[in-house]
Amino acid sequence: MTDAPATVHLADYQPFTHLVNGVELTFRLAPQATRVLARIRFAPNPARPGVHPLRLDGEGLRLLACSVDGQQVQAALDAKGMTISAADLPPDGFLLETEVEIAPADNTALEGLYMSKGMYCTQCEAEGFRKITYYPDRPDVMARFKVRIESDLPILLSNGNPVAKGKGWAEWDDPWPKPAYLFALVAGELRARSGRFRTFSGRKVDLNIWVRPGDEDRCAYALDALVRSMKWEEEVYGREYDLDVFNIVAVDDFNMGAMENKGLNIFNSRYVLASPETATDDDFARIEAIIAHEYFHNWTGNRITCRDWFQLCLKEGLTVFRDHQFSGDMRSGAVRRIEDVVVLRARQFREDAGPLAHPVRPESFVEINNFYTATVYEKGAEVIGMLKTLVGDDSYKRALDLYFDRHDGDAATIEDWLKVFEDATGRDLAQFKLWYSQAGTPHLKVAEDWADGVYTLTFTQTNPPTPGQPKKAPKVIPINLGLLNPNGDEVLPTTTLEMTKAKQSFRFEGLAARPIPSILRGFSAPVVLDRKAPPEERAFLLAHDTDAFNKWEAGRALAKDVMAEMALKGAPVSRAWLDAVAAVTFDESLDPAFRALCLRLPGEDDMAQTIHALGRVPDPAKIHAARREMSGALAVRLGEGLSQLYKALDDGAPFSPSAAQAGRRALRLAALALLTRRDGGKLAAAAYAAARSMTEEIGALSALLDIREGEAELQAFADRWGKDANVMDKWFALQIAHAEPAEAAALTGRLTARPDFDWKNPNRFRSVIGALAANHAGFHHRSGEGYRMVADWLLQLDPLNPQTAARVSTAFETWPRYDASRRKRAKSELERILDAPNLSGDLREMVERMLAAG
Ligand code: TRP
Ligand code: ZN
């Protein structure tokens, strides 16, 4: 049957008709014919009085047997599930037993039970459990699960604690009631890297990271990150782990990053496996963050889950917020904050400004998989950060204690979440709640006045229209402000201004001279600050601001001003900018990681977004040329100092993935990239040959590719790493990222013709097709070749893996920003996708939403 997907509305929520009082599952694993036997105890749900049939979700299942209290019953089956009429159901509760057959080896969607390189694994969030057995597959139905796995494979894992095992079978018992989306099963030929953790109450926990044979020596970092996460959560949130074992499994075929299944986290292998030779410093940081993220879900997600999928940000926003806090504590807080904001702007601001904009808590959806977005995750985390800023650290802690206390074991809502803050602080959060319901990034304008020793800042917020939300009310915006006097001293340390109106003024008295404002310190709210400032003021803040975020932000704003002038008006590279960056680059008192960030130019897509927000039409080719010209000029301006910097930063110390060493490498490689612009690649070729870590290998190779060199090194890289899929993903992505705009699509075409372009593997697909979409000037090349190639591949992937096809389709979400010719080409590709026969509901929803923009 073709999909006739229905829209689900938050307003229609009703509790399920029944409660589940226990689930026993038996799996007889076989690639083409796995049998799943389910024994499920149902009871009437007092929250739904009356007599109800039993409606269970189920997709792609072959039903072999179905009985109620031992009596065979006739269930009515359809493409989405089964219904057992009330007449067949004892009113006071009953045992349902079913047996179904499924074929994990044929499951290319990687949702439900599937196979990856001979290993069985599951992915049930959001609605994958219904592809395993008939069940009320919704997060507010929580139950205890007992699982028996029968298979000849040596390692058989499921949620909870192991209870028994023998030759060819194993049994697991999860004492914590959970929704079906947290169910997991893994079976395979696996090896563990193991550790131990003792919780603060004295519980001993066995930790295992399960990988394929040969990968054992790449688990140490993930294991260490896990132990640090467990300890940090005890210290900072007072929460401890609650089972005897914590298992993590690395899987090569995975649609997303990782999954927090109770006691059995499943990870995309690229976010677990790491050694200095194979992982970059960014990989190490990401692994640390994702290990923490999934572990933290044990409390924010599992012990307290979501009532329905509209509440997704309840667990995701909070868990992202907590993993950001953790990474900030493990590394440089300032550097982490800057990097998080870079990602927020690149993904979430982009989403919020386009046709896919939606509230942090959406009110309707067709396919829930399409709402695992930067808005739900990243903006969801920012909203919690604002709440913490507004109530203060102590109140935040009290509110969180109350949350865990009051809602442990619940399937909760955003209303529940806000209520604990209201109860803990006495604050009315009605207006704050708009952050959850109104889409779009607020813009903040600032006017200054200085008269008679009184300095006045007047802020005006505008909340732009988004799909389905033409008019909006003003939000509560916490604006962290500092004031500096003209000699660079801070005259007002960071103070939180609470803006609640559309337009609002704040007065500062007793100042000797007109101050220079440092607004939105630490990026205290996810807004666009529309403030024109002269280059001297930006340079002043870059030199003097005591807030590391705003110090960086001043340089970034200056770089954007310069790039916009160049792209729009053909202006030359600004001296003021070059001098300001030079001063920071060579300032030995600053953290190298911070200096490396200041050397990084704004991305081209980010620039296009900024130009579009100015009411102008971005030209990708001009932005690309301007950006290259800026780095060329920077290479000249920084001159000989770069060589010295490059040499001085090599201390010869043995490799460590520490933030401090990573920061030095980042600055050193930034220097190398600029030096390479001047020396024809001599130094970079030598650096490649001498590289002792993947960071250095990739850094040197990037520098070479940037100047159209590096053929030999690319070949050497492939010779060395050809058998390592996670490393080869970098090889594919890097070339496409550095391709000349006019050549990006053709290069992608050549790479997709290689036998190792395994397009059914989501990591490989993203590292090639996703990389083309991320090459701004290449994807948006006026020929339309980029659009066409991405559309072709989406159409090819969609029938096999709709979820990943739908995610990658967001490449097109910015199409309305460009000129008429590009818009026409992009739109016709989207229409071509929509015309495809048997298009998945996932991809259809995305394309329809994107086309609705114009
Ligand atoms: N809950 C997971 C996380 O954020 C996300 C996730 C993993 C997911 N796999 C998925 C969501 C598949 C939807 C579909 O950690
Ligand atoms: Zn998550």
PDB file of N, CA, C and O in Angstrom, residues 286-349:
ATOM      1  N   ARG A 286      33.713  14.866  20.237  1.00  0.00           N
ATOM      2  CA  ARG A 286      32.348  14.423  19.937  1.00  0.00           C
ATOM      3  C   ARG A 286      32.021  13.119  20.652  1.00  0.00           C
ATOM      4  O   ARG A 286      30.928  12.942  21.165  1.00  0.00           O
ATOM      5  N   ILE A 287      32.993  12.209  20.670  1.00  0.00           N
ATOM      6  CA  ILE A 287      32.770  10.932  21.372  1.00  0.00           C
ATOM      7  C   ILE A 287      32.488  11.199  22.847  1.00  0.00           C
ATOM      8  O   ILE A 287      31.530  10.679  23.417  1.00  0.00           O
ATOM      9  N   GLU A 288      33.305  12.027  23.443  1.00  0.00           N
ATOM     10  CA  GLU A 288      33.095  12.364  24.853  1.00  0.00           C
ATOM     11  C   GLU A 288      31.687  12.922  25.069  1.00  0.00           C
ATOM     12  O   GLU A 288      30.978  12.527  26.003  1.00  0.00           O
ATOM     13  N   ALA A 289      31.266  13.814  24.181  1.00  0.00           N
ATOM     14  CA  ALA A 289      29.958  14.459  24.344  1.00  0.00           C
ATOM     15  C   ALA A 289      28.812  13.470  24.128  1.00  0.00           C
ATOM     16  O   ALA A 289      27.796  13.511  24.850  1.00  0.00           O
ATOM     17  N   ILE A 290      28.953  12.582  23.163  1.00  0.00           N
ATOM     18  CA  ILE A 290      27.844  11.669  22.859  1.00  0.00           C
ATOM     19  C   ILE A 290      27.757  10.549  23.885  1.00  0.00           C
ATOM     20  O   ILE A 290      26.664  10.155  24.301  1.00  0.00           O
ATOM     21  N   ILE A 291      28.900  10.063  24.328  1.00  0.00           N
ATOM     22  CA  ILE A 291      28.881   9.080  25.422  1.00  0.00           C
ATOM     23  C   ILE A 291      28.143   9.693  26.612  1.00  0.00           C
ATOM     24  O   ILE A 291      27.257   9.078  27.219  1.00  0.00           O
ATOM     25  N   ALA A 292      28.498  10.918  26.942  1.00  0.00           N
ATOM     26  CA  ALA A 292      27.847  11.603  28.072  1.00  0.00           C
ATOM     27  C   ALA A 292      26.352  11.776  27.791  1.00  0.00           C
ATOM     28  O   ALA A 292      25.512  11.492  28.640  1.00  0.00           O
ATOM     29  N   HIS A 293      26.045  12.235  26.601  1.00  0.00           N
ATOM     30  CA  HIS A 293      24.638  12.481  26.238  1.00  0.00           C
ATOM     31  C   HIS A 293      23.793  11.225  26.467  1.00  0.00           C
ATOM     32  O   HIS A 293      22.768  11.280  27.150  1.00  0.00           O
ATOM     33  N   GLU A 294      24.236  10.123  25.906  1.00  0.00           N
ATOM     34  CA  GLU A 294      23.424   8.900  26.024  1.00  0.00           C
ATOM     35  C   GLU A 294      23.378   8.435  27.476  1.00  0.00           C
ATOM     36  O   GLU A 294      22.349   7.980  27.955  1.00  0.00           O
ATOM     37  N   TYR A 295      24.493   8.548  28.170  1.00  0.00           N
ATOM     38  CA  TYR A 295      24.485   8.153  29.579  1.00  0.00           C
ATOM     39  C   TYR A 295      23.524   9.041  30.379  1.00  0.00           C
ATOM     40  O   TYR A 295      22.739   8.544  31.192  1.00  0.00           O
ATOM     41  N   PHE A 296      23.561  10.333  30.135  1.00  0.00           N
ATOM     42  CA  PHE A 296      22.698  11.253  30.895  1.00  0.00           C
ATOM     43  C   PHE A 296      21.220  10.983  30.629  1.00  0.00           C
ATOM     44  O   PHE A 296      20.360  11.281  31.462  1.00  0.00           O
ATOM     45  N   HIS A 297      20.912  10.442  29.469  1.00  0.00           N
ATOM     46  CA  HIS A 297      19.512  10.094  29.190  1.00  0.00           C
ATOM     47  C   HIS A 297      18.961   9.091  30.216  1.00  0.00           C
ATOM     48  O   HIS A 297      17.752   8.977  30.362  1.00  0.00           O
ATOM     49  N   ASN A 298      19.849   8.373  30.892  1.00  0.00           N
ATOM     50  CA  ASN A 298      19.316   7.402  31.844  1.00  0.00           C
ATOM     51  C   ASN A 298      18.379   8.072  32.852  1.00  0.00           C
ATOM     52  O   ASN A 298      17.375   7.492  33.252  1.00  0.00           O
ATOM     53  N   TRP A 299      18.720   9.299  33.232  1.00  0.00           N
ATOM     54  CA  TRP A 299      17.786  10.045  34.096  1.00  0.00           C
ATOM     55  C   TRP A 299      16.866  10.935  33.281  1.00  0.00           C
ATOM     56  O   TRP A 299      15.654  10.941  33.507  1.00  0.00           O
ATOM     57  N   THR A 300      17.413  11.694  32.368  1.00  0.00           N
ATOM     58  CA  THR A 300      16.563  12.610  31.602  1.00  0.00           C
ATOM     59  C   THR A 300      16.198  11.950  30.276  1.00  0.00           C
ATOM     60  O   THR A 300      16.829  12.176  29.259  1.00  0.00           O
ATOM     61  N   GLY A 301      15.176  11.113  30.348  1.00  0.00           N
ATOM     62  CA  GLY A 301      14.744  10.372  29.162  1.00  0.00           C
ATOM     63  C   GLY A 301      14.207   9.007  29.550  1.00  0.00           C
ATOM     64  O   GLY A 301      13.138   8.604  29.128  1.00  0.00           O
ATOM     65  N   ASN A 302      14.994   8.300  30.403  1.00  0.00           N
ATOM     66  CA  ASN A 302      14.588   6.933  30.727  1.00  0.00           C
ATOM     67  C   ASN A 302      13.823   6.870  32.050  1.00  0.00           C
ATOM     68  O   ASN A 302      12.670   6.431  32.077  1.00  0.00           O
ATOM     69  N   ARG A 303      14.455   7.292  33.144  1.00  0.00           N
ATOM     70  CA  ARG A 303      13.731   7.325  34.424  1.00  0.00           C
ATOM     71  C   ARG A 303      12.550   8.298  34.309  1.00  0.00           C
ATOM     72  O   ARG A 303      11.458   8.030  34.803  1.00  0.00           O
ATOM     73  N   ILE A 304      12.781   9.437  33.698  1.00  0.00           N
ATOM     74  CA  ILE A 304      11.677  10.355  33.381  1.00  0.00           C
ATOM     75  C   ILE A 304      11.612  10.448  31.866  1.00  0.00           C
ATOM     76  O   ILE A 304      12.532  10.956  31.228  1.00  0.00           O
ATOM     77  N   THR A 305      10.550   9.930  31.299  1.00  0.00           N
ATOM     78  CA  THR A 305      10.459   9.924  29.842  1.00  0.00           C
ATOM     79  C   THR A 305       9.410  10.943  29.376  1.00  0.00           C
ATOM     80  O   THR A 305       8.951  11.791  30.147  1.00  0.00           O
ATOM     81  N   CYS A 306       9.053  10.871  28.095  1.00  0.00           N
ATOM     82  CA  CYS A 306       8.126  11.841  27.521  1.00  0.00           C
ATOM     83  C   CYS A 306       6.724  11.237  27.435  1.00  0.00           C
ATOM     84  O   CYS A 306       6.567  10.077  27.070  1.00  0.00           O
ATOM     85  N   ARG A 307       5.737  12.045  27.703  1.00  0.00           N
ATOM     86  CA  ARG A 307       4.359  11.560  27.613  1.00  0.00           C
ATOM     87  C   ARG A 307       4.001  11.209  26.164  1.00  0.00           C
ATOM     88  O   ARG A 307       3.295  10.250  25.876  1.00  0.00           O
ATOM     89  N   ASP A 308       4.445  12.026  25.255  1.00  0.00           N
ATOM     90  CA  ASP A 308       4.192  11.804  23.820  1.00  0.00           C
ATOM     91  C   ASP A 308       5.352  12.444  23.068  1.00  0.00           C
ATOM     92  O   ASP A 308       6.164  13.159  23.665  1.00  0.00           O
ATOM     93  N   TRP A 309       5.408  12.237  21.752  1.00  0.00           N
ATOM     94  CA  TRP A 309       6.587  12.708  21.013  1.00  0.00           C
ATOM     95  C   TRP A 309       6.627  14.217  20.835  1.00  0.00           C
ATOM     96  O   TRP A 309       7.662  14.772  20.466  1.00  0.00           O
ATOM     97  N   PHE A 310       5.505  14.878  21.095  1.00  0.00           N
ATOM     98  CA  PHE A 310       5.564  16.351  21.064  1.00  0.00           C
ATOM     99  C   PHE A 310       6.473  16.879  22.165  1.00  0.00           C
ATOM    100  O   PHE A 310       6.996  17.978  22.072  1.00  0.00           O
ATOM    101  N   GLN A 311       6.644  16.081  23.215  1.00  0.00           N
ATOM    102  CA  GLN A 311       7.460  16.514  24.363  1.00  0.00           C
ATOM    103  C   GLN A 311       8.934  16.117  24.169  1.00  0.00           C
ATOM    104  O   GLN A 311       9.692  16.093  25.146  1.00  0.00           O
ATOM    105  N   LEU A 312       9.323  15.799  22.952  1.00  0.00           N
ATOM    106  CA  LEU A 312      10.675  15.290  22.727  1.00  0.00           C
ATOM    107  C   LEU A 312      11.768  16.166  23.349  1.00  0.00           C
ATOM    108  O   LEU A 312      12.751  15.682  23.903  1.00  0.00           O
ATOM    109  N   CYS A 313      11.564  17.486  23.282  1.00  0.00           N
ATOM    110  CA  CYS A 313      12.589  18.391  23.842  1.00  0.00           C
ATOM    111  C   CYS A 313      12.720  18.232  25.350  1.00  0.00           C
ATOM    112  O   CYS A 313      13.736  18.638  25.922  1.00  0.00           O
ATOM    113  N   LEU A 314      11.711  17.665  25.997  1.00  0.00           N
ATOM    114  CA  LEU A 314      11.810  17.440  27.448  1.00  0.00           C
ATOM    115  C   LEU A 314      13.045  16.610  27.757  1.00  0.00           C
ATOM    116  O   LEU A 314      13.776  16.879  28.706  1.00  0.00           O
ATOM    117  N   LYS A 315      13.258  15.572  26.947  1.00  0.00           N
ATOM    118  CA  LYS A 315      14.455  14.763  27.186  1.00  0.00           C
ATOM    119  C   LYS A 315      15.645  15.235  26.356  1.00  0.00           C
ATOM    120  O   LYS A 315      16.767  15.222  26.844  1.00  0.00           O
ATOM    121  N   GLU A 316      15.408  15.655  25.125  1.00  0.00           N
ATOM    122  CA  GLU A 316      16.558  15.984  24.268  1.00  0.00           C
ATOM    123  C   GLU A 316      17.162  17.337  24.601  1.00  0.00           C
ATOM    124  O   GLU A 316      18.383  17.478  24.685  1.00  0.00           O
ATOM    125  N   GLY A 317      16.327  18.361  24.772  1.00  0.00           N
ATOM    126  CA  GLY A 317      16.868  19.678  25.112  1.00  0.00           C
ATOM    127  C   GLY A 317      17.630  19.607  26.423  1.00  0.00           C
ATOM    128  O   GLY A 317      18.758  20.106  26.541  1.00  0.00           O
ATOM    129  N   LEU A 318      17.044  18.957  27.395  1.00  0.00           N
ATOM    130  CA  LEU A 318      17.679  18.867  28.713  1.00  0.00           C
ATOM    131  C   LEU A 318      18.960  18.035  28.651  1.00  0.00           C
ATOM    132  O   LEU A 318      19.962  18.377  29.283  1.00  0.00           O
ATOM    133  N   THR A 319      18.942  16.967  27.890  1.00  0.00           N
ATOM    134  CA  THR A 319      20.128  16.121  27.833  1.00  0.00           C
ATOM    135  C   THR A 319      21.248  16.805  27.043  1.00  0.00           C
ATOM    136  O   THR A 319      22.423  16.713  27.418  1.00  0.00           O
ATOM    137  N   VAL A 320      20.898  17.520  25.988  1.00  0.00           N
ATOM    138  CA  VAL A 320      21.929  18.296  25.283  1.00  0.00           C
ATOM    139  C   VAL A 320      22.489  19.371  26.215  1.00  0.00           C
ATOM    140  O   VAL A 320      23.708  19.566  26.295  1.00  0.00           O
ATOM    141  N   PHE A 321      21.592  20.039  26.944  1.00  0.00           N
ATOM    142  CA  PHE A 321      22.077  21.065  27.874  1.00  0.00           C
ATOM    143  C   PHE A 321      23.084  20.458  28.857  1.00  0.00           C
ATOM    144  O   PHE A 321      24.141  21.022  29.121  1.00  0.00           O
ATOM    145  N   ARG A 322      22.742  19.284  29.364  1.00  0.00           N
ATOM    146  CA  ARG A 322      23.631  18.642  30.338  1.00  0.00           C
ATOM    147  C   ARG A 322      24.922  18.159  29.690  1.00  0.00           C
ATOM    148  O   ARG A 322      26.002  18.243  30.290  1.00  0.00           O
ATOM    149  N   ASP A 323      24.856  17.670  28.459  1.00  0.00           N
ATOM    150  CA  ASP A 323      26.134  17.236  27.855  1.00  0.00           C
ATOM    151  C   ASP A 323      27.010  18.451  27.523  1.00  0.00           C
ATOM    152  O   ASP A 323      28.236  18.372  27.605  1.00  0.00           O
ATOM    153  N   HIS A 324      26.374  19.583  27.212  1.00  0.00           N
ATOM    154  CA  HIS A 324      27.173  20.806  27.018  1.00  0.00           C
ATOM    155  C   HIS A 324      27.840  21.237  28.324  1.00  0.00           C
ATOM    156  O   HIS A 324      29.017  21.608  28.338  1.00  0.00           O
ATOM    157  N   GLN A 325      27.099  21.164  29.410  1.00  0.00           N
ATOM    158  CA  GLN A 325      27.686  21.510  30.712  1.00  0.00           C
ATOM    159  C   GLN A 325      28.883  20.615  31.012  1.00  0.00           C
ATOM    160  O   GLN A 325      29.935  21.068  31.457  1.00  0.00           O
ATOM    161  N   PHE A 326      28.679  19.322  30.763  1.00  0.00           N
ATOM    162  CA  PHE A 326      29.733  18.339  31.016  1.00  0.00           C
ATOM    163  C   PHE A 326      30.977  18.647  30.181  1.00  0.00           C
ATOM    164  O   PHE A 326      32.089  18.750  30.708  1.00  0.00           O
ATOM    165  N   SER A 327      30.784  18.832  28.874  1.00  0.00           N
ATOM    166  CA  SER A 327      31.945  19.117  28.017  1.00  0.00           C
ATOM    167  C   SER A 327      32.627  20.409  28.443  1.00  0.00           C
ATOM    168  O   SER A 327      33.852  20.511  28.404  1.00  0.00           O
ATOM    169  N   GLY A 328      31.827  21.388  28.843  1.00  0.00           N
ATOM    170  CA  GLY A 328      32.384  22.651  29.322  1.00  0.00           C
ATOM    171  C   GLY A 328      33.241  22.452  30.562  1.00  0.00           C
ATOM    172  O   GLY A 328      34.264  23.119  30.739  1.00  0.00           O
ATOM    173  N   ASP A 329      32.823  21.526  31.431  1.00  0.00           N
ATOM    174  CA  ASP A 329      33.604  21.251  32.640  1.00  0.00           C
ATOM    175  C   ASP A 329      34.845  20.418  32.346  1.00  0.00           C
ATOM    176  O   ASP A 329      35.863  20.550  33.027  1.00  0.00           O
ATOM    177  N   MET A 330      34.747  19.547  31.353  1.00  0.00           N
ATOM    178  CA  MET A 330      35.889  18.688  31.030  1.00  0.00           C
ATOM    179  C   MET A 330      36.955  19.451  30.253  1.00  0.00           C
ATOM    180  O   MET A 330      38.121  19.088  30.256  1.00  0.00           O
ATOM    181  N   ARG A 331      36.500  20.457  29.497  1.00  0.00           N
ATOM    182  CA  ARG A 331      37.408  21.187  28.603  1.00  0.00           C
ATOM    183  C   ARG A 331      37.361  22.664  28.944  1.00  0.00           C
ATOM    184  O   ARG A 331      36.960  23.026  30.030  1.00  0.00           O
ATOM    185  N   SER A 332      37.723  23.510  28.002  1.00  0.00           N
ATOM    186  CA  SER A 332      37.587  24.943  28.254  1.00  0.00           C
ATOM    187  C   SER A 332      36.128  25.331  28.045  1.00  0.00           C
ATOM    188  O   SER A 332      35.578  25.177  26.957  1.00  0.00           O
ATOM    189  N   GLY A 333      35.498  25.834  29.104  1.00  0.00           N
ATOM    190  CA  GLY A 333      34.090  26.224  29.020  1.00  0.00           C
ATOM    191  C   GLY A 333      33.858  27.268  27.939  1.00  0.00           C
ATOM    192  O   GLY A 333      32.885  27.190  27.182  1.00  0.00           O
ATOM    193  N   ALA A 334      34.765  28.227  27.848  1.00  0.00           N
ATOM    194  CA  ALA A 334      34.582  29.314  26.880  1.00  0.00           C
ATOM    195  C   ALA A 334      34.675  28.785  25.450  1.00  0.00           C
ATOM    196  O   ALA A 334      33.864  29.119  24.592  1.00  0.00           O
ATOM    197  N   VAL A 335      35.664  27.946  25.209  1.00  0.00           N
ATOM    198  CA  VAL A 335      35.848  27.396  23.867  1.00  0.00           C
ATOM    199  C   VAL A 335      34.652  26.521  23.486  1.00  0.00           C
ATOM    200  O   VAL A 335      34.135  26.584  22.368  1.00  0.00           O
ATOM    201  N   ARG A 336      34.191  25.724  24.433  1.00  0.00           N
ATOM    202  CA  ARG A 336      33.019  24.873  24.149  1.00  0.00           C
ATOM    203  C   ARG A 336      31.808  25.731  23.824  1.00  0.00           C
ATOM    204  O   ARG A 336      31.049  25.426  22.916  1.00  0.00           O
ATOM    205  N   ARG A 337      31.615  26.784  24.578  1.00  0.00           N
ATOM    206  CA  ARG A 337      30.442  27.628  24.351  1.00  0.00           C
ATOM    207  C   ARG A 337      30.489  28.226  22.942  1.00  0.00           C
ATOM    208  O   ARG A 337      29.496  28.233  22.227  1.00  0.00           O
ATOM    209  N   ILE A 338      31.654  28.698  22.547  1.00  0.00           N
ATOM    210  CA  ILE A 338      31.784  29.269  21.210  1.00  0.00           C
ATOM    211  C   ILE A 338      31.466  28.200  20.158  1.00  0.00           C
ATOM    212  O   ILE A 338      30.696  28.440  19.226  1.00  0.00           O
ATOM    213  N   GLU A 339      32.010  27.012  20.342  1.00  0.00           N
ATOM    214  CA  GLU A 339      31.759  25.970  19.338  1.00  0.00           C
ATOM    215  C   GLU A 339      30.289  25.559  19.310  1.00  0.00           C
ATOM    216  O   GLU A 339      29.720  25.308  18.245  1.00  0.00           O
ATOM    217  N   ASP A 340      29.657  25.516  20.472  1.00  0.00           N
ATOM    218  CA  ASP A 340      28.230  25.180  20.501  1.00  0.00           C
ATOM    219  C   ASP A 340      27.399  26.246  19.780  1.00  0.00           C
ATOM    220  O   ASP A 340      26.425  25.936  19.102  1.00  0.00           O
ATOM    221  N   VAL A 341      27.782  27.498  19.946  1.00  0.00           N
ATOM    222  CA  VAL A 341      27.028  28.568  19.284  1.00  0.00           C
ATOM    223  C   VAL A 341      27.257  28.536  17.769  1.00  0.00           C
ATOM    224  O   VAL A 341      26.334  28.782  16.987  1.00  0.00           O
ATOM    225  N   VAL A 342      28.474  28.202  17.366  1.00  0.00           N
ATOM    226  CA  VAL A 342      28.728  28.069  15.924  1.00  0.00           C
ATOM    227  C   VAL A 342      27.780  27.019  15.332  1.00  0.00           C
ATOM    228  O   VAL A 342      27.156  27.234  14.284  1.00  0.00           O
ATOM    229  N   VAL A 343      27.639  25.905  16.018  1.00  0.00           N
ATOM    230  CA  VAL A 343      26.752  24.837  15.543  1.00  0.00           C
ATOM    231  C   VAL A 343      25.289  25.285  15.591  1.00  0.00           C
ATOM    232  O   VAL A 343      24.518  25.059  14.658  1.00  0.00           O
ATOM    233  N   LEU A 344      24.925  25.941  16.662  1.00  0.00           N
ATOM    234  CA  LEU A 344      23.547  26.433  16.794  1.00  0.00           C
ATOM    235  C   LEU A 344      23.171  27.329  15.619  1.00  0.00           C
ATOM    236  O   LEU A 344      22.115  27.184  15.006  1.00  0.00           O
ATOM    237  N   ARG A 345      24.054  28.249  15.293  1.00  0.00           N
ATOM    238  CA  ARG A 345      23.747  29.171  14.188  1.00  0.00           C
ATOM    239  C   ARG A 345      23.730  28.445  12.848  1.00  0.00           C
ATOM    240  O   ARG A 345      22.903  28.720  11.992  1.00  0.00           O
ATOM    241  N   ALA A 346      24.692  27.536  12.680  1.00  0.00           N
ATOM    242  CA  ALA A 346      24.797  26.858  11.383  1.00  0.00           C
ATOM    243  C   ALA A 346      23.598  25.951  11.138  1.00  0.00           C
ATOM    244  O   ALA A 346      23.132  25.833  10.006  1.00  0.00           O
ATOM    245  N   ARG A 347      23.080  25.318  12.182  1.00  0.00           N
ATOM    246  CA  ARG A 347      22.004  24.356  11.970  1.00  0.00           C
ATOM    247  C   ARG A 347      20.653  24.906  12.390  1.00  0.00           C
ATOM    248  O   ARG A 347      19.688  24.844  11.655  1.00  0.00           O
ATOM    249  N   GLN A 348      20.584  25.410  13.625  1.00  0.00           N
ATOM    250  CA  GLN A 348      19.266  25.773  14.149  1.00  0.00           C
ATOM    251  C   GLN A 348      18.787  27.120  13.609  1.00  0.00           C
ATOM    252  O   GLN A 348      17.635  27.247  13.217  1.00  0.00           O
ATOM    253  N   PHE A 349      19.656  28.118  13.570  1.00  0.00           N
ATOM    254  CA  PHE A 349      19.216  29.407  13.030  1.00  0.00           C
ATOM    255  C   PHE A 349      18.832  29.236  11.562  1.00  0.00           C
ATOM    256  O   PHE A 349      17.888  29.849  11.074  1.00  0.00           O
TER     257      PHE A 349
END
